[in-house]
Structures are given as C-alpha cells and as structure tokens.
Amino acid sequence: MAERRIPAIGLAAALMLAPTALALAGPDVEQWRTDNGARVLYVHAPEIPLVDARVTFDAGSARDGDHPGSAHLASNLLMSGTSARGPDAIARALERHGADVSTGAERDMAWIKLRSLRDERHLRPVAQTVAAVLRDPAFAADEIERLKRQQRTALDEQEQSPGQIAKRLFWAAAYPGHPYGHHPLGSRDSIAAIERADLRAFHDRYYVAANATVAIVGSLERARARTLAQTLVGDLAQGQPAPALAPTPELDGDRTIRESFPSTQAHVVVGRPAVSRGDTDWPAFYIANHVLGGGGFTSRLFTEVREAEGLVYSVYSHATLMAAAGPFRIGFQTRGDRTERALSIVRAQLSRLLQEGPTDDEIEAAKRNIGGSFPLEIDSNDELVGYLSMMGFYGLRSDYLDYFPEAIDEAGRRAAHRALRERVGSAPRVTVIVGGDRSGQAGP
Amino acid sequence: MAERRIPAIGLAAALMLAPTALALAGPDVEQWRTDNGARVLYVHAPEIPLVDARVTFDAGSARDGDHPGSAHLASNLLMSGTSARGPDAIARALERHGADVSTGAERDMAWIKLRSLRDERHLRPVAQTVAAVLRDPAFAADEIERLKRQQRTALDEQEQSPGQIAKRLFWAAAYPGHPYGHHPLGSRDSIAAIERADLRAFHDRYYVAANATVAIVGSLERARARTLAQTLVGDLAQGQPAPALAPTPELDGDRTIRESFPSTQAHVVVGRPAVSRGDTDWPAFYIANHVLGGGGFTSRLFTEVREAEGLVYSVYSHATLMAAAGPFRIGFQTRGDRTERALSIVRAQLSRLLQEGPTDDEIEAAKRNIGGSFPLEIDSNDELVGYLSMMGFYGLRSDYLDYFPEAIDEAGRRAAHRALRERVGSAPRVTVIVGGDRSGQAGP
C-alpha cells in the first residue's frame, strides 16, 4: 500500500531527458477505447517478460467536494479488501504471483499500478485481483477507521515539518475557493466527518470506465494488451467523465503569509497559478524556468542566491502542470535572519529575467544541459507507463513523447521570454514564510 | 537507491505470524559457504520465475569507529557507480533486465538486495552488476558530496520530529560509550569530516566474503543458487569477520532526559538494553512482552493507559534483538500536561507484571493471538530472504523458522515471567521525554 506520487513536474522534468533517445527510440503508442469507454494507451516493449500497467481515474482530491480527504481515503481503501476477500488475502494473492501493486492519489488523479510477470498463469490472476479491487471495494468499517487514523497521523506528521506547512499554506492562499486549495489529506475534522456512504458515492461516481485511463507497457502483444485492459476495467460501470474543473481564481493582490515555527531555517515559497497541462507554451516556459531556477547548479537563482552570498542551501523554481493552472513556485530555505535579504534577491532575479529575458547563450546552455545531463532514454517501463497515463489523462497528442523534445529544441530566446512573461509576469503572487524563529545555527 | 530498514523487531514480530504455516510449509533451508568464506542460505521456491537475494555484511553503524555516519554513507554509495560505470548506467543496466536492487544499513548490518527474473539471460547480468557494485564502488568525489548532502538533510528532517529526537536521545543515553550509542547517520560534523580514504578503508575492511551472508530464495535449483552466490560474492576478498561488539555498558542508575519541543504531544520512551539475538529466553520474553504492550488492543498497557483514562493515542512495548543486547522500550505519545500521569501508570503496570507475572489466561490468549491474528504463511519470498539473512548474520540454528513458533507454543507462564524479570527486572532505566511544550489540543 505504499503510495507513490508522480508530481506533474516530475514527469515534465523526466521528459527532458529524452530528446535524442526518443528520436531514436520513438515508442510507438497505440490508443483505443474499451467497449465501456475507458481510454487505453499501449506500448509494446518486448525485451523483458514483465508487464507494467496503470489505471488512472479523474478522482483526485480536486473531486473531494464537501468531504476533503475522501479521494485519498477512497484510493487507500482499494487495497483494503473486496466483498469477497480481506486485505491479507489480496496481498497474498498478488505475492503468490510475484506481482507488485500499489495505489496513490494526488490533486488531479488517483491510480492503481501493477507490475506482473507476463506469463498468463501469473498475469491473469493478478489482473483479475486488480479488477476486483477497483470494481468492488468493501469499504469495511474497521478498515475505514484504520485508514482514517493513518491519514490523521500523516497530517500530524506534516504539521511538524515547516516545509510541509509552507506548502499547505501556499496552496490555500494561491487557490482560494478552488478545489486545489485544500490539503489532499483533508483536515482532522473533515476526515472524521467522512462516512462510508460518502466513500461509496465517491467510488460510484468517479471509479467508472468513462473516467479512466489504462496505460500498458510490456512484452505482451497487442491482442493480449486488449484482453488485459478489458480484464482490468471491462466490468466497471460506464459512467461519465468528471466535469472540467473551474478555472483557477485570479488573486486580487500580492499576499505574504508568515507562520512561526521553532526551526533555525525559514522555509519560503513564492508563486502563483501559472500553467495548465496541454499549454502549448510549455516547452518555451520550461526553458525559461531552466534558466531561472530549474537548471540546478547553472541556474540564475542558484548562482545568485546561493553562491554569491551563501544565503541558502538550496533554491529551486518549477511549474507543476495540472488540469487547471498548476502553480509556478520558487522555493528556498535560509537562516531565519536572512529571509528578507534572500527574498529580495530572488524577487530581483525574477524581475530581471521577466524584463530582459534569457540570453542566447543561456538558451543554448539550457538546451545542451536538458539534452545532455540525463540518461538518454526512458529506460524504465514503469516510467513510460507514467508518461502514457499522463498523456491519456490530460488528452495530449499521441506523439507527445516525440513532440516535446522537438519543441524544446525549436523554442528560441524570444518564445521563452514571452512564455515566462505571460504565465508569471506582473500578476499577483503569494509568498509564504514558515519558521526561522530559532536563532543561531545549532540544532537541538 | 531507496533504503529499507528492517529493524530486528520487525523480523521478530513477523516471525510471530508463522506458527501454523511454518509447521505446514517448513521451508527447507540449505546452507553452505563459498570458497572465499561467505555464508549462504538458500530456499527453493519454485512457484514463480523470480529470484530474491540479499547480501548482508557486518558493516552497520556499529562499525563506524571514529567516523560516525560512514557505514551509512558507504552503503548508500554502492549504487553510485563503479570504476567502470556511473550511477545512471547501473540503474539502466538493472532496469533493462527488470530487476529491483536496493541497499540499506542499520546499526548491525548493511545489505544489498535484489529481485530478478529467474531466466539466466536476465539473472546473470543483474548478478554481475550487483557483484561489481559490491567489489568495486567508485566512491567518486561528487557522489560522495551529493550523498553527504542527502545524509545531512535526512538528519535535519529528523531533528524536526519530536519522535525521532526522542529515539536519538534514548540510544545515546542507554548506550553511553557503546557503538550503538551514536546516530547511524552520524552528525553534521562527523559527516563533514568523512573523507574518501575513510570510506575506502571501511569498504576494504568490512565488505569482504568472511564478513558476508548471502540469502537466496527463488525458483532456481540448488546448483544455480550456488552459481548465483559465487557470482555475487565470489570475487570479493576473503578478509576477516568483524570482531564481536563490546558488551553493552551497565547503566549506573535511572536517568530521565527532557528536551523541549513546541508540539502539543509529548513523545516518551522508557527502556534499557535487554535482549541479544540468539538469547534462548527470547520466545518466553516475547510472550511476556505481548501481554505487557506488544499485543495491540489486548495488551495491559493499551488497556490501562489508553482505554482506562484516555491518556494516550498509542502505546507499545517491544524488544529489538541485536548482536549486543538491543533495547527493550516502552513508547507512547500523550498531551504534554498528562505526561507524568501517563508515565506513572506505565511504570506501575510494568512493576506489577514484573512482580506478579502474567496470568495463565493471558499466556493462552497471547499464544492464540500470536498464532491466529496474522496471515498464516511467510508468503513473500522477499520476507523469507529477510529471515534467512537474519539467521545467517546472527548464526542462528538452521531450523530456527520451525524452532521459534514451537518454542512460543511451549513457553509457559513461569518462563515468561522469569525472562521478563531477568532481562528487564529492577535494572536502571532511561526515560526520555521530548516536546509537549505547547498547551491545548489545536495544531497550528
């Protein structure tokens, strides 16, 4: 039941790896729909006798409605038993066939993923188990209580981390009244208020075929991939896709939020809603952000804020691509008494880049860096399944894996500058500062 | 490079699952040594075409010597490149064959584990890669720096968690001057002081065949298991086993340590060094502890401290089995202003059990609970490999998996009482209290 989050930025960053390799590898993505309306994306990868698959639902915390935390809880409960089998029996059934299965949820999506041996004697029972888990979760009272406790404990732990607190406050302030604004885990009160009937209703509404994407990568032929997709989701109700999310609200002015915390380091996040998944300016924006603070040791923020004055240990900037505009964020940690100085340098660097744009040299360096600094393949089938899920979920063009590195290669200085200006520009921003209350450098 | 810790208590608790199943399943453990002196334990599990293996070295943080944190760093660096290949090339080589490989270290051991397809075309290159990683780690300067940063960040994060701080303080106070006393990650200063030559020397001394245990479970025949063990460790220097650890020091009196932390909950740990792995009184001790606070909802501590007065959310007691006497600990969280009340009830419960012993009914209930409340198999080959590693590492009898549940079954009230009295008795104890400074119940 380990949960793995695949933040959109992770996908985007990893896509960066691929310009050369994808041109070489050119994974051939086939798409179809099951009879009951689920989208399927499939890549044949014959090298190893394994199958990776992921079923994704538009059933993340943005669908929580009046019950914050329920999407997460529903996702976690999948592996907690069906009407026929308890959690231990399910775990044993999967292990007996050497399969790994796990679930997860974030703001946009909830998913279940599996890795199985290709051999039908193993793959079929594994797929049937996953299908049963999706179709017929028991939502047993004691399991609901157990997972509610777990979810509350996770919340409590996050409240002990200034970095996590800063994140939560940022989302709340940058997305007021929007379904992205609340914490995906919910709150202690909202978790307590969730009833079995709410989870049932959530499941009935969102765990349906028309709201699902199936991604498959493995050494099974197309016909068997069809059978696999059918086994996984063919018995789900057809249902309806989730409606489009509301656009993100415009902030009515810059806002700064401070929260005390007895740490020596202040955790700072600056940003605003900026880029949606599918935005055609994304490749240009990506390069601009690489120059600003996404490029590790060579980025302006790193050079100026860290190296020039030794103010911070780490500093980054990145954009998260989501169904509605995801956040562009600059984040850093610094000693409490240096917060203002670091913030002013960060702001000055962003303003300068917004005004003058990157140089040709920076653009070239960024492209080289993007193309050359990572392994030149998508070499994990599990990773590839992640991309396919993302493409299917957000309805991206089916040649996206080829298109994206090409678009990076073609984007120029001017496009990068424009994309950054239009998406971040002079619009209001949220600044969150947590901690740094304890003076001196010594820890406890 | 995900690290998974297998605390000894985890193994012990999981062993509990097994009485019936082991009697049924009776895994047939074969043992031999490689030519260069590594101990090998092997179980043939023909059901699925996978192989799980783990190579364990007596190279945990107890071997850090003057360089706290170096065992952990050396372990993490294994996957960071050999003289022939960088970390990305290694990750790709493993992924290309569908293998999972990870490393980890705790106080007693350091290990590398792998799961691979059984087919020789996949297993051989995977095993060769693991062998190269063990024999010839590059310890490249930039990777050392990167992992030092990572290790410092992990330390920083732990210092923001009152529970983690309590743990660290407990070990330091219960093991003064002993190699178990320092934090396995080291300190910021000790990490900074570790040089490449130190890591090299650590590796040359401890990553040798005579200091290694190889555990293999999978659908490969004995002859191929021999070949696999040979591939994994056959090219390591023979070397010497690590010397026995010093006995744990006697505490010269009860000691209470308080550390302030701005949490509403106080994190409390009470305990002392108690039981070594291989102690023949362990099964009896285990039952006594089950009655005290190891048995979940039915244990005395849970009933008295949680239910009777609602003082705590969770409370446990457990013993960690280690090469030198590992700690017996009672731990709980409670609201700051209730700490003393909760502590006095915990102490009273322990005293009463030490004095009067468990009742016959409790012993019977514990046995039923131990035998019945868990899945009745060791159903994961990965788990079984963990047991085998533990058995080999600590030199336990080769029928330990049969012996242990039988010994549990045979242990009586008197033996349980005596074991608890002798191992915990009236000897000095350490009490650590962290946090609970913030009043009221609301979080930030």
mmCIF file of C-alpha atoms in Angstrom, chain A residues 47-50 88 92 95-98 115 117 122 149 159-160 162 259 262 297 313 375 377 379-381 444, chain B residues 47-50 88 92 95-98 115 117 122 149 159-160 162 168 259 262 313 375 377 379-381 444:
data_model
loop_
_atom_site.group_PDB
_atom_site.id
_atom_site.type_symbol
_atom_site.label_atom_id
_atom_site.label_comp_id
_atom_site.label_asym_id
_atom_site.label_seq_id
_atom_site.Cartn_x
_atom_site.Cartn_y
_atom_site.Cartn_z
ATOM 1 C CA GLU A 47 12.711 -7.025 -24.002
ATOM 2 C CA ILE A 48 11.717 -8.384 -20.618
ATOM 3 C CA PRO A 49 8.890 -10.769 -19.738
ATOM 4 C CA LEU A 50 7.131 -8.269 -17.496
ATOM 5 C CA ASP A 88 -4.348 -10.014 3.708
ATOM 6 C CA ARG A 92 -1.149 -12.937 -0.567
ATOM 7 C CA GLU A 95 2.548 -12.010 -3.858
ATOM 8 C CA ARG A 96 1.898 -15.605 -4.849
ATOM 9 C CA HIS A 97 2.253 -14.437 -8.442
ATOM 10 C CA GLY A 98 5.230 -12.184 -7.820
ATOM 11 C CA ARG A 115 3.966 -4.921 -12.303
ATOM 12 C CA LEU A 117 5.166 -11.418 -14.877
ATOM 13 C CA HIS A 122 0.505 -15.118 -13.398
ATOM 14 C CA ARG A 149 -6.215 7.011 11.720
ATOM 15 C CA GLU A 159 2.320 19.631 10.723
ATOM 16 C CA GLN A 160 5.657 19.012 12.380
ATOM 17 C CA PRO A 162 7.926 23.595 8.370
ATOM 18 C CA GLU A 259 3.770 31.317 10.287
ATOM 19 C CA PRO A 262 10.834 26.980 16.053
ATOM 20 C CA PHE A 297 23.883 24.372 -10.495
ATOM 21 C CA TYR A 313 21.447 25.812 0.960
ATOM 22 C CA PRO A 375 20.293 9.297 -19.326
ATOM 23 C CA GLU A 377 16.373 7.032 -22.708
ATOM 24 C CA ASP A 379 14.634 3.280 -19.743
ATOM 25 C CA SER A 380 12.099 2.160 -17.225
ATOM 26 C CA ASN A 381 8.839 0.667 -18.378
ATOM 27 C CA PRO A 444 18.639 20.963 19.374
ATOM 28 C CA GLU B 47 6.221 -21.224 -7.739
ATOM 29 C CA ILE B 48 7.150 -18.056 -9.573
ATOM 30 C CA PRO B 49 10.023 -17.478 -12.004
ATOM 31 C CA LEU B 50 11.703 -14.868 -9.811
ATOM 32 C CA ASP B 88 22.782 6.136 -14.320
ATOM 33 C CA ARG B 92 19.735 1.407 -16.659
ATOM 34 C CA GLU B 95 16.097 -1.780 -15.341
ATOM 35 C CA ARG B 96 16.836 -3.253 -18.754
ATOM 36 C CA HIS B 97 16.529 -6.661 -17.117
ATOM 37 C CA GLY B 98 13.506 -5.773 -15.000
ATOM 38 C CA ARG B 115 14.729 -9.194 -7.164
ATOM 39 C CA LEU B 117 13.668 -12.664 -13.271
ATOM 40 C CA HIS B 122 18.375 -11.610 -17.084
ATOM 41 C CA ARG B 149 24.219 16.436 1.490
ATOM 42 C CA GLU B 159 15.597 16.941 14.093
ATOM 43 C CA GLN B 160 12.218 18.434 13.247
ATOM 44 C CA PRO B 162 9.990 15.037 18.316
ATOM 45 C CA ARG B 168 18.156 9.518 19.240
ATOM 46 C CA GLU B 259 14.041 18.054 25.736
ATOM 47 C CA PRO B 262 6.890 23.029 20.603
ATOM 48 C CA TYR B 313 -3.419 7.620 21.476
ATOM 49 C CA PRO B 375 -1.726 -14.470 7.692
ATOM 50 C CA GLU B 377 2.306 -18.037 5.904
ATOM 51 C CA ASP B 379 4.046 -15.561 1.840
ATOM 52 C CA SER B 380 6.576 -13.203 0.401
ATOM 53 C CA ASN B 381 9.884 -14.525 -0.860
ATOM 54 C CA PRO B 444 -1.027 25.293 14.131
#
